[in-house]
Amino acid sequence: MPHPSASTYGRLSALAIAALGIGSAFAHPGHPDAFGFNDGFSHPLSGIDHLLAMLAVGLWAAQNKRSALWVLPLAFPLMMVAGALLAFSGLQMPGVETGIAASVAVLGLLIAFAIRMPVWASAGVVSIFALFHGYAHGSELPHGASALWYGVGFVAATALLHLLGLAIGLVAGPKMAAQAVRLGGVAIAAVGGYLLAFAF
């Protein structure tokens, strides 16, 4: 059975990135909730902190393999919704920006050192970070937007970023490609460290 070539994977990755880029511009004429969905979808893509953390979850899940392949990309959006609901309820959550910056740094380090944990522990790590990201998304709900469609939008963008990270991680089977993913983890951790420096 023939295997897709590296160029095919490259084209698929470019297509996925393009789809993410145009997703925020997608409109539903005449639909009263379109603004909520569009703004929710674009929100995780508009900040390097959100984008890298969600991409990192997919990469780390691919490194952990087995049940982590679906548990981590499922746990993060679920707990992100829980965080958004906390924001919608008006509950104050301290240290949100610090938690988001820490998520980028820690997930980057986990990828860089190819750390493997029991699935319950890795799910716990991403769930804690997801609460911070979800709260930030929820607290930045634009005036007049539909909370439901805004939530559907940011969950959809999150899932796509997880899938992109998974795809990159799973394609990186050969040793050289796996090293490239770990170097990517170093870069993600460096950005997280920079963000942490300004979060306090």
mmCIF file of C-alpha atoms in Angstrom:
data_model
loop_
_atom_site.group_PDB
_atom_site.id
_atom_site.type_symbol
_atom_site.label_atom_id
_atom_site.label_comp_id
_atom_site.label_asym_id
_atom_site.label_seq_id
_atom_site.Cartn_x
_atom_site.Cartn_y
_atom_site.Cartn_z
ATOM 1 C CA MET A 1 0.000 0.000 0.000
ATOM 2 C CA PRO A 2 1.637 3.317 -1.036
ATOM 3 C CA HIS A 3 2.357 5.883 1.669
ATOM 4 C CA PRO A 4 1.755 9.608 1.134
ATOM 5 C CA SER A 5 4.946 11.482 0.298
ATOM 6 C CA ALA A 6 6.465 14.242 2.405
ATOM 7 C CA SER A 7 5.295 16.778 -0.182
ATOM 8 C CA THR A 8 1.731 15.496 0.230
ATOM 9 C CA TYR A 9 1.941 16.020 3.983
ATOM 10 C CA GLY A 10 3.343 19.483 3.344
ATOM 11 C CA ARG A 11 0.428 20.370 1.083
ATOM 12 C CA LEU A 12 -2.064 19.040 3.650
ATOM 13 C CA SER A 13 -0.446 21.102 6.406
ATOM 14 C CA ALA A 14 -0.521 24.216 4.212
ATOM 15 C CA LEU A 15 -4.189 23.541 3.426
ATOM 16 C CA ALA A 16 -5.002 23.174 7.128
ATOM 17 C CA ILE A 17 -3.238 26.429 7.963
ATOM 18 C CA ALA A 18 -5.033 28.203 5.119
ATOM 19 C CA ALA A 19 -8.361 26.834 6.355
ATOM 20 C CA LEU A 20 -7.623 28.186 9.812
ATOM 21 C CA GLY A 21 -6.692 31.536 8.350
ATOM 22 C CA ILE A 22 -9.869 31.978 6.337
ATOM 23 C CA GLY A 23 -12.126 30.503 8.993
ATOM 24 C CA SER A 24 -12.335 33.733 10.903
ATOM 25 C CA ALA A 25 -13.525 35.521 7.759
ATOM 26 C CA PHE A 26 -16.280 33.009 7.056
ATOM 27 C CA ALA A 27 -19.719 34.648 7.251
ATOM 28 C CA HIS A 28 -23.311 33.491 7.355
ATOM 29 C CA PRO A 29 -25.364 36.270 5.738
ATOM 30 C CA GLY A 30 -28.599 36.957 7.548
ATOM 31 C CA HIS A 31 -27.788 34.621 10.461
ATOM 32 C CA PRO A 32 -28.282 36.468 13.765
ATOM 33 C CA ASP A 33 -25.571 34.451 15.544
ATOM 34 C CA ALA A 34 -22.886 34.713 12.849
ATOM 35 C CA PHE A 35 -20.948 37.414 14.710
ATOM 36 C CA GLY A 36 -20.638 35.192 17.765
ATOM 37 C CA PHE A 37 -19.309 32.209 15.811
ATOM 38 C CA ASN A 38 -16.862 34.203 13.702
ATOM 39 C CA ASP A 39 -15.438 36.099 16.633
ATOM 40 C CA GLY A 40 -15.198 32.924 18.724
ATOM 41 C CA PHE A 41 -13.438 31.071 15.917
ATOM 42 C CA SER A 42 -10.918 33.849 15.338
ATOM 43 C CA HIS A 43 -10.116 34.390 19.021
ATOM 44 C CA PRO A 44 -7.756 31.396 19.543
ATOM 45 C CA LEU A 45 -6.017 32.316 16.274
ATOM 46 C CA SER A 46 -5.538 35.973 17.148
ATOM 47 C CA GLY A 47 -3.101 35.497 20.033
ATOM 48 C CA ILE A 48 0.206 33.631 19.896
ATOM 49 C CA ASP A 49 -0.347 32.364 23.463
ATOM 50 C CA HIS A 50 -3.643 30.612 22.679
ATOM 51 C CA LEU A 51 -2.477 29.357 19.291
ATOM 52 C CA LEU A 52 0.792 27.818 20.551
ATOM 53 C CA ALA A 53 -0.802 26.208 23.612
ATOM 54 C CA MET A 54 -3.514 24.498 21.570
ATOM 55 C CA LEU A 55 -1.048 23.386 18.914
ATOM 56 C CA ALA A 56 1.207 22.073 21.699
ATOM 57 C CA VAL A 57 -1.590 19.926 23.154
ATOM 58 C CA GLY A 58 -1.849 18.090 19.829
ATOM 59 C CA LEU A 59 1.922 17.714 19.541
ATOM 60 C CA TRP A 60 2.248 16.361 23.079
ATOM 61 C CA ALA A 61 -0.660 13.975 22.563
ATOM 62 C CA ALA A 62 1.103 12.619 19.462
ATOM 63 C CA GLN A 63 4.285 12.109 21.479
ATOM 64 C CA ASN A 64 2.406 10.243 24.225
ATOM 65 C CA LYS A 65 0.517 8.088 21.705
ATOM 66 C CA ARG A 66 -2.026 5.403 22.728
ATOM 67 C CA SER A 67 -5.138 6.797 24.448
ATOM 68 C CA ALA A 68 -3.520 10.221 24.854
ATOM 69 C CA LEU A 69 -4.143 10.718 21.132
ATOM 70 C CA TRP A 70 -7.828 11.295 21.798
ATOM 71 C CA VAL A 71 -7.990 11.969 25.558
ATOM 72 C CA LEU A 72 -5.880 15.149 25.535
ATOM 73 C CA PRO A 73 -7.541 16.798 22.499
ATOM 74 C CA LEU A 74 -10.911 15.994 24.102
ATOM 75 C CA ALA A 75 -10.050 17.054 27.673
ATOM 76 C CA PHE A 76 -8.761 20.484 26.669
ATOM 77 C CA PRO A 77 -11.899 21.763 24.870
ATOM 78 C CA LEU A 78 -14.201 20.314 27.542
ATOM 79 C CA MET A 79 -12.358 22.051 30.371
ATOM 80 C CA MET A 80 -12.019 25.184 28.252
ATOM 81 C CA VAL A 81 -15.823 25.318 28.054
ATOM 82 C CA ALA A 82 -15.929 24.942 31.846
ATOM 83 C CA GLY A 83 -13.553 27.907 32.164
ATOM 84 C CA ALA A 84 -15.684 29.981 29.795
ATOM 85 C CA LEU A 85 -18.786 29.188 31.843
ATOM 86 C CA LEU A 86 -16.989 30.449 34.949
ATOM 87 C CA ALA A 87 -16.334 33.728 33.133
ATOM 88 C CA PHE A 88 -19.928 33.951 31.882
ATOM 89 C CA SER A 89 -21.143 33.483 35.465
ATOM 90 C CA GLY A 90 -19.121 36.490 36.612
ATOM 91 C CA LEU A 91 -16.868 34.463 38.913
ATOM 92 C CA GLN A 92 -13.409 35.986 39.348
ATOM 93 C CA MET A 93 -10.475 33.720 38.500
ATOM 94 C CA PRO A 94 -7.047 35.010 39.579
ATOM 95 C CA GLY A 95 -3.833 34.649 37.606
ATOM 96 C CA VAL A 96 -5.432 34.001 34.221
ATOM 97 C CA GLU A 97 -2.699 35.637 32.126
ATOM 98 C CA THR A 98 0.003 33.921 34.182
ATOM 99 C CA GLY A 99 -1.745 30.578 33.781
ATOM 100 C CA ILE A 100 -1.975 31.024 30.008
ATOM 101 C CA ALA A 101 1.688 32.010 29.711
ATOM 102 C CA ALA A 102 2.672 29.078 31.944
ATOM 103 C CA SER A 103 0.696 26.704 29.736
ATOM 104 C CA VAL A 104 2.777 27.700 26.713
ATOM 105 C CA ALA A 105 6.062 27.367 28.615
ATOM 106 C CA VAL A 106 5.239 24.071 30.342
ATOM 107 C CA LEU A 107 3.708 22.360 27.309
ATOM 108 C CA GLY A 108 6.685 23.479 25.234
ATOM 109 C CA LEU A 109 9.084 21.926 27.768
ATOM 110 C CA LEU A 110 7.065 18.698 27.894
ATOM 111 C CA ILE A 111 7.393 18.437 24.108
ATOM 112 C CA ALA A 112 11.067 19.466 24.086
ATOM 113 C CA PHE A 113 11.985 16.729 26.567
ATOM 114 C CA ALA A 114 9.432 14.272 25.124
ATOM 115 C CA ILE A 115 7.953 13.726 28.601
ATOM 116 C CA ARG A 116 5.460 10.867 28.745
ATOM 117 C CA MET A 117 2.997 10.588 31.635
ATOM 118 C CA PRO A 118 0.116 8.301 32.534
ATOM 119 C CA VAL A 119 -2.865 9.483 30.545
ATOM 120 C CA TRP A 120 -4.747 10.609 33.670
ATOM 121 C CA ALA A 121 -1.813 12.821 34.679
ATOM 122 C CA SER A 122 -1.326 14.341 31.229
ATOM 123 C CA ALA A 123 -5.083 14.951 30.988
ATOM 124 C CA GLY A 124 -4.921 16.684 34.365
ATOM 125 C CA VAL A 125 -2.130 18.983 33.170
ATOM 126 C CA VAL A 126 -3.926 20.079 30.006
ATOM 127 C CA SER A 127 -7.251 20.398 31.876
ATOM 128 C CA ILE A 128 -5.810 22.885 34.370
ATOM 129 C CA PHE A 129 -4.335 24.974 31.583
ATOM 130 C CA ALA A 130 -7.579 24.723 29.597
ATOM 131 C CA LEU A 131 -9.494 26.384 32.447
ATOM 132 C CA PHE A 132 -7.315 29.495 32.103
ATOM 133 C CA HIS A 133 -7.707 29.608 28.331
ATOM 134 C CA GLY A 134 -11.452 29.042 28.550
ATOM 135 C CA TYR A 135 -11.873 31.766 31.159
ATOM 136 C CA ALA A 136 -9.966 34.213 28.957
ATOM 137 C CA HIS A 137 -12.132 33.344 25.954
ATOM 138 C CA GLY A 138 -15.313 33.698 27.978
ATOM 139 C CA SER A 139 -14.336 36.969 29.622
ATOM 140 C CA GLU A 140 -13.591 38.515 26.227
ATOM 141 C CA LEU A 141 -17.008 37.745 24.755
ATOM 142 C CA PRO A 142 -17.779 40.787 22.566
ATOM 143 C CA HIS A 143 -20.776 42.916 23.409
ATOM 144 C CA GLY A 144 -23.805 41.749 21.480
ATOM 145 C CA ALA A 145 -22.309 38.373 20.531
ATOM 146 C CA SER A 146 -24.151 35.109 21.095
ATOM 147 C CA ALA A 147 -22.446 33.224 23.927
ATOM 148 C CA LEU A 148 -23.521 29.902 22.403
ATOM 149 C CA TRP A 149 -22.170 30.563 18.906
ATOM 150 C CA TYR A 150 -19.078 32.318 20.256
ATOM 151 C CA GLY A 151 -18.390 29.181 22.310
ATOM 152 C CA VAL A 152 -18.976 26.884 19.345
ATOM 153 C CA GLY A 153 -16.561 29.023 17.348
ATOM 154 C CA PHE A 154 -13.673 28.917 19.792
ATOM 155 C CA VAL A 155 -14.153 25.197 20.428
ATOM 156 C CA ALA A 156 -14.075 24.546 16.668
ATOM 157 C CA ALA A 157 -10.851 26.548 16.243
ATOM 158 C CA THR A 158 -9.327 24.787 19.239
ATOM 159 C CA ALA A 159 -10.162 21.367 17.809
ATOM 160 C CA LEU A 160 -8.582 22.302 14.472
ATOM 161 C CA LEU A 161 -5.396 23.467 16.199
ATOM 162 C CA HIS A 162 -5.264 20.219 18.205
ATOM 163 C CA LEU A 163 -5.723 18.210 15.005
ATOM 164 C CA LEU A 164 -2.976 20.182 13.268
ATOM 165 C CA GLY A 165 -0.616 19.495 16.179
ATOM 166 C CA LEU A 166 -1.569 15.816 16.125
ATOM 167 C CA ALA A 167 -0.981 15.606 12.381
ATOM 168 C CA ILE A 168 2.462 17.198 12.654
ATOM 169 C CA GLY A 169 3.403 14.960 15.585
ATOM 170 C CA LEU A 170 2.196 11.745 13.960
ATOM 171 C CA VAL A 171 3.906 12.496 10.661
ATOM 172 C CA ALA A 172 7.158 13.059 12.560
ATOM 173 C CA GLY A 173 7.868 9.345 12.811
ATOM 174 C CA PRO A 174 11.463 9.255 11.574
ATOM 175 C CA LYS A 175 14.108 10.216 14.104
ATOM 176 C CA MET A 176 15.073 13.472 12.356
ATOM 177 C CA ALA A 177 11.462 14.641 12.173
ATOM 178 C CA ALA A 178 10.893 13.731 15.820
ATOM 179 C CA GLN A 179 13.905 15.871 16.744
ATOM 180 C CA ALA A 180 12.401 18.741 14.764
ATOM 181 C CA VAL A 181 9.207 18.468 16.849
ATOM 182 C CA ARG A 182 11.289 18.615 20.035
ATOM 183 C CA LEU A 183 13.079 21.691 18.743
ATOM 184 C CA GLY A 184 9.635 23.150 18.085
ATOM 185 C CA GLY A 185 8.875 22.455 21.738
ATOM 186 C CA VAL A 186 11.964 24.448 22.728
ATOM 187 C CA ALA A 187 10.718 27.372 20.616
ATOM 188 C CA ILE A 188 7.243 27.148 22.179
ATOM 189 C CA ALA A 189 8.754 27.063 25.673
ATOM 190 C CA ALA A 190 10.893 30.101 24.852
ATOM 191 C CA VAL A 191 7.815 32.069 23.791
ATOM 192 C CA GLY A 192 6.077 30.928 26.981
ATOM 193 C CA GLY A 193 9.013 32.129 29.065
ATOM 194 C CA TYR A 194 8.860 35.495 27.342
ATOM 195 C CA LEU A 195 5.118 35.735 28.006
ATOM 196 C CA LEU A 196 5.631 34.746 31.639
ATOM 197 C CA ALA A 197 8.143 37.556 32.097
ATOM 198 C CA PHE A 198 5.404 40.058 31.254
ATOM 199 C CA ALA A 199 2.575 38.267 33.070
ATOM 200 C CA PHE A 200 3.648 39.248 36.578
#
